[in-house]
Backbone as a chain_set.jsonl record, in Angstrom:
{"seq": "PYAAFKRIELAGLEPGDLENNAISSTEVCRFLRHNHVDYIKETDLYPMFATFDKDDDGNMDFDDFLQFSLPYDDISLRAKVT", "coords": {"N": [[3.252, -8.525, -6.498], [1.844, -6.758, -7.957], [-0.767, -7.554, -7.666], [-1.106, -7.992, -4.766], [-1.4, -5.309, -4.19], [-3.268, -4.059, -5.628], [-5.175, -5.663, -4.848], [-5.455, -4.316, -2.198], [-5.729, -1.888, -2.384], [-8.455, -1.886, -4.12], [-9.851, -3.164, -2.074], [-10.12, -1.187, -0.202], [-11.685, 0.617, -0.766], [-14.328, 2.801, -0.469], [-17.728, 3.013, -1.383], [-18.19, 4.861, -3.704], [-15.687, 6.285, -4.082], [-13.016, 6.391, -6.361], [-10.975, 4.12, -8.151], [-7.991, 4.866, -8.184], [-5.161, 4.206, -8.584], [-3.028, 4.377, -6.413], [-2.563, 3.642, -3.669], [-3.813, 5.072, -0.311], [-3.027, 5.959, 3.602], [-6.015, 5.577, 4.166], [-6.91, 3.718, 2.726], [-5.62, 1.14, 3.632], [-5.989, 0.842, 6.008], [-8.535, -0.023, 6.222], [-8.84, -2.123, 4.542], [-7.248, -3.877, 6.073], [-8.873, -3.512, 8.292], [-11.224, -5.216, 6.819], [-9.714, -7.348, 6.628], [-9.815, -8.821, 8.818], [-8.173, -7.381, 10.92], [-7.803, -5.476, 13.494], [-6.323, -3.642, 15.615], [-4.596, -2.015, 14.277], [-3.926, 1.187, 13.997], [-5.162, 4.159, 11.746], [-3.063, 6.2, 12.083], [-0.819, 4.92, 12.955], [0.562, 3.804, 10.89], [1.507, 6.576, 9.037], [4.553, 6.703, 9.582], [4.798, 4.705, 7.655], [3.803, 5.674, 4.949], [5.597, 8.158, 5.063], [8.006, 7.36, 4.762], [8.051, 5.865, 2.361], [6.052, 7.073, 0.588], [7.376, 8.495, -2.119], [6.918, 11.043, -3.232], [5.206, 12.723, -1.828], [2.378, 12.595, -1.73], [0.798, 11.808, -0.012], [0.014, 9.035, -0.638], [0.528, 5.94, -1.636], [1.932, 4.967, -4.867], [2.031, 2.65, -7.059], [5.131, 1.985, -7.512], [6.38, 3.194, -5.369], [5.171, 1.249, -3.291], [6.545, -1.351, -4.02], [8.819, -0.787, -2.971], [8.222, -0.312, -0.81], [7.497, -3.292, 0.157], [9.601, -5.384, -1.457], [13.005, -6.471, -1.121], [15.642, -3.85, -1.252], [18.044, -4.732, -1.738], [17.815, -6.725, -3.1], [18.071, -7.234, -6.501], [17.749, -8.983, -8.578], [15.289, -10.247, -8.004], [13.827, -8.078, -8.112], [13.952, -8.092, -10.79], [12.082, -9.598, -12.014], [9.267, -9.354, -10.974], [8.851, -6.788, -12.084]], "CA": [[2.841, -7.513, -5.781], [1.173, -5.74, -8.661], [-2.025, -8.206, -7.617], [-1.013, -7.341, -3.838], [-1.308, -3.668, -4.348], [-4.837, -3.448, -6.463], [-6.311, -5.803, -3.607], [-5.416, -3.424, -0.851], [-6.6, -0.394, -3.016], [-10.035, -2.248, -4.497], [-10.707, -3.82, -1.267], [-10.165, -0.111, 0.778], [-12.405, 1.532, -1.28], [-15.58, 2.824, 0.016], [-18.778, 3.066, -2.5], [-18.176, 6.312, -4.455], [-14.307, 5.891, -4.269], [-12.549, 6.106, -7.879], [-9.907, 3.889, -8.404], [-6.342, 5.704, -8.882], [-3.812, 3.533, -9.138], [-2.5, 4.281, -5.569], [-3.481, 3.413, -2.112], [-3.383, 5.438, 1.121], [-3.096, 4.692, 4.814], [-7.052, 4.966, 4.668], [-7.554, 2.308, 2.042], [-4.453, -0.042, 3.986], [-6.807, 0.615, 7.028], [-10.179, -0.466, 5.561], [-8.019, -3.265, 3.9], [-6.769, -4.675, 7.431], [-10.69, -4.706, 9.012], [-11.999, -6.436, 5.973], [-9.04, -9.133, 6.943], [-9.773, -8.599, 10.687], [-6.753, -7.199, 11.448], [-8.409, -4.565, 13.892], [-5.473, -3.407, 16.455], [-3.849, -1.124, 13.46], [-4.807, 2.382, 13.755], [-4.31, 4.675, 10.745], [-2.14, 7.153, 12.435], [-0.029, 3.736, 12.489], [0.512, 3.623, 9.174], [1.64, 7.494, 9.03], [5.706, 6.562, 9.405], [5.582, 3.922, 6.131], [4.043, 6.542, 4.033], [6.059, 9.087, 5.24], [8.905, 6.636, 4.481], [8.167, 5.36, 1.058], [5.492, 7.748, -0.179], [8.579, 9.682, -2.539], [6.193, 12.22, -3.909], [4.435, 13.119, -0.453], [1.314, 12.87, -2.153], [-0.303, 11.412, 0.948], [-1.167, 7.965, -1.111], [1.693, 5.12, -2.407], [1.242, 4.321, -5.977], [3.005, 0.743, -7.26], [6.909, 1.98, -7.43], [6.574, 3.074, -3.686], [4.539, -0.078, -2.545], [7.407, -2.205, -4.544], [9.967, -0.041, -2.428], [8.327, -1.067, 0.903], [7.485, -4.698, 0.074], [10.562, -6.05, -2.127], [14.159, -5.86, -0.335], [16.092, -3.234, -1.662], [19.177, -4.94, -2.551], [17.862, -8.593, -4.426], [18.036, -6.865, -8.129], [16.958, -10.018, -9.391], [14.04, -10.418, -7.613], [12.757, -6.943, -8.564], [13.478, -7.895, -12.793], [11.189, -11.004, -12.036], [8.378, -8.669, -10.67], [8.506, -5.721, -12.207]], "C": [[2.342, -6.849, -6.709], [-0.389, -6.485, -7.879], [-2.399, -7.653, -5.939], [-1.393, -6.115, -3.544], [-2.836, -3.542, -4.608], [-5.592, -4.152, -5.509], [-6.313, -5.106, -2.797], [-5.997, -2.331, -1.53], [-7.998, -0.872, -3.414], [-11.013, -2.366, -2.885], [-10.722, -1.937, -0.112], [-10.934, 0.782, 0.526], [-13.774, 1.112, -1.125], [-16.993, 2.616, -1.395], [-18.361, 4.49, -3.009], [-16.793, 6.453, -4.797], [-14.147, 5.494, -5.882], [-11.215, 5.11, -7.49], [-8.585, 4.65, -8.833], [-5.136, 5.618, -8.398], [-2.674, 3.755, -7.633], [-3.297, 3.96, -4.557], [-2.866, 4.339, -0.845], [-3.653, 5.115, 2.239], [-4.82, 4.399, 5.243], [-7.728, 4.284, 4.091], [-6.361, 1.1, 2.83], [-5.358, -0.3, 5.183], [-7.902, -0.203, 7.114], [-9.377, -1.889, 4.893], [-7.856, -4.176, 5.476], [-8.101, -4.526, 8.055], [-11.634, -5.012, 8.211], [-10.79, -7.859, 6.301], [-8.864, -9.213, 8.651], [-8.121, -8.516, 11.962], [-7.539, -5.087, 12.183], [-7.562, -3.692, 15.038], [-4.766, -2.073, 15.891], [-4.398, -0.178, 13.382], [-4.589, 3.326, 12.691], [-3.118, 5.103, 11.055], [-0.617, 5.944, 12.73], [1.07, 3.986, 11.927], [1.391, 4.601, 8.848], [3.203, 7.192, 8.751], [5.8, 5.8, 8.311], [5.222, 4.76, 5.095], [4.996, 7.466, 4.418], [7.437, 8.703, 4.977], [8.87, 6.524, 3.323], [7.268, 5.828, 0.544], [6.902, 9.001, -1.275], [8.229, 10.741, -3.084], [5.574, 13.17, -3.237], [2.993, 13.682, -1.039], [0.12, 12.112, -0.706], [-0.316, 9.725, 0.242], [0.979, 7.465, -1.415], [1.644, 4.878, -3.564], [2.369, 2.753, -5.802], [4.594, 1.012, -7.468], [7.354, 2.442, -5.714], [6.017, 1.823, -2.874], [5.794, -0.935, -3.154], [8.478, -1.985, -3.79], [9.598, -0.603, -1.283], [8.21, -2.944, 1.29], [8.631, -5.627, -0.816], [11.828, -5.558, -1.042], [15.016, -5.117, -1.455], [16.978, -3.797, -2.011], [19.173, -6.319, -3.304], [17.253, -7.493, -5.495], [17.292, -8.053, -8.595], [15.996, -10.661, -8.953], [12.921, -9.28, -8.1], [12.886, -6.818, -10.09], [12.378, -8.456, -12.6], [9.512, -10.272, -11.827], [8.178, -8.015, -10.989], [8.282, -5.951, -13.915]], "O": [[2.292, -5.724, -6.212], [-1.163, -5.597, -7.525], [-3.46, -7.094, -5.658], [-1.769, -5.94, -2.385], [-3.556, -2.943, -3.809], [-6.634, -3.61, -5.14], [-7.442, -5.05, -2.311], [-6.986, -1.871, -0.959], [-8.868, -0.128, -2.962], [-12.138, -1.97, -2.578], [-11.609, -1.86, 0.738], [-11.076, 1.743, 1.282], [-14.349, 0.046, -1.345], [-16.737, 1.85, -2.324], [-18.277, 5.245, -2.04], [-16.627, 6.79, -5.969], [-14.803, 4.666, -6.514], [-10.509, 5.42, -6.53], [-8.394, 4.926, -10.017], [-4.325, 6.436, -7.963], [-1.533, 3.31, -7.757], [-4.528, 3.991, -4.557], [-1.688, 4.314, -0.49], [-4.402, 4.15, 2.393], [-5.185, 3.581, 6.087], [-8.881, 4.006, 4.421], [-6.456, -0.005, 2.294], [-5.58, -1.473, 5.483], [-8.123, -0.993, 8.032], [-10.108, -2.831, 5.199], [-8.562, -5.16, 5.692], [-8.55, -5.613, 8.42], [-12.796, -5.122, 8.603], [-11.051, -9.058, 6.201], [-7.95, -9.593, 9.382], [-7.523, -9.033, 12.906], [-7.664, -4.017, 11.587], [-8.314, -2.828, 15.488], [-4.391, -1.178, 16.649], [-5.461, -0.216, 12.761], [-3.364, 3.411, 12.609], [-2.116, 4.622, 10.525], [0.531, 6.381, 12.652], [2.194, 4.292, 12.322], [2.369, 4.108, 8.287], [3.433, 7.391, 7.558], [6.855, 5.984, 7.704], [6.046, 4.834, 4.183], [5.497, 7.591, 3.3], [8.219, 9.653, 4.931], [9.802, 7.151, 2.82], [7.11, 5.147, -0.469], [7.126, 10.167, -0.952], [9.104, 11.507, -3.487], [5.333, 14.279, -3.713], [2.555, 14.823, -0.893], [-1.109, 12.046, -0.691], [-0.947, 9.057, 1.062], [2.036, 8.096, -1.412], [0.791, 3.993, -3.495], [3.041, 2.176, -4.947], [5.269, -0.011, -7.591], [8.349, 2.101, -5.073], [6.538, 1.522, -1.801], [6.191, -1.444, -2.106], [9.285, -2.915, -3.785], [10.378, -1.326, -0.663], [8.637, -3.601, 2.24], [8.357, -6.825, -0.755], [11.74, -4.574, -0.309], [15.129, -5.686, -2.541], [17.078, -3.44, -3.184], [20.096, -6.877, -3.899], [16.143, -6.979, -5.349], [16.136, -7.913, -8.996], [15.746, -11.743, -9.484], [11.725, -9.408, -8.364], [12.316, -5.939, -10.737], [11.427, -7.811, -13.041], [8.611, -10.702, -12.548], [7.035, -7.738, -10.624], [7.88, -5.022, -14.615]]}, "num_chains": 1, "name": "protein.A"}
């Protein structure tokens, strides 16, 4: 999951943006566009960020991303990847 997280973050950066170990809805949209997914708007991502951004800063850090990407109830899977 960390490689996927970093791939989204880095692909979503524009020249001059700084890497901050978090992903924003803007970065996710840019990542999707780079991967030819153009039917999702940034506003479509707001509910996902509202659900998984635990500190409400508008970004998902890696822990938030794990909550989003891995099943809540599979403790053994979480232990293997963290």
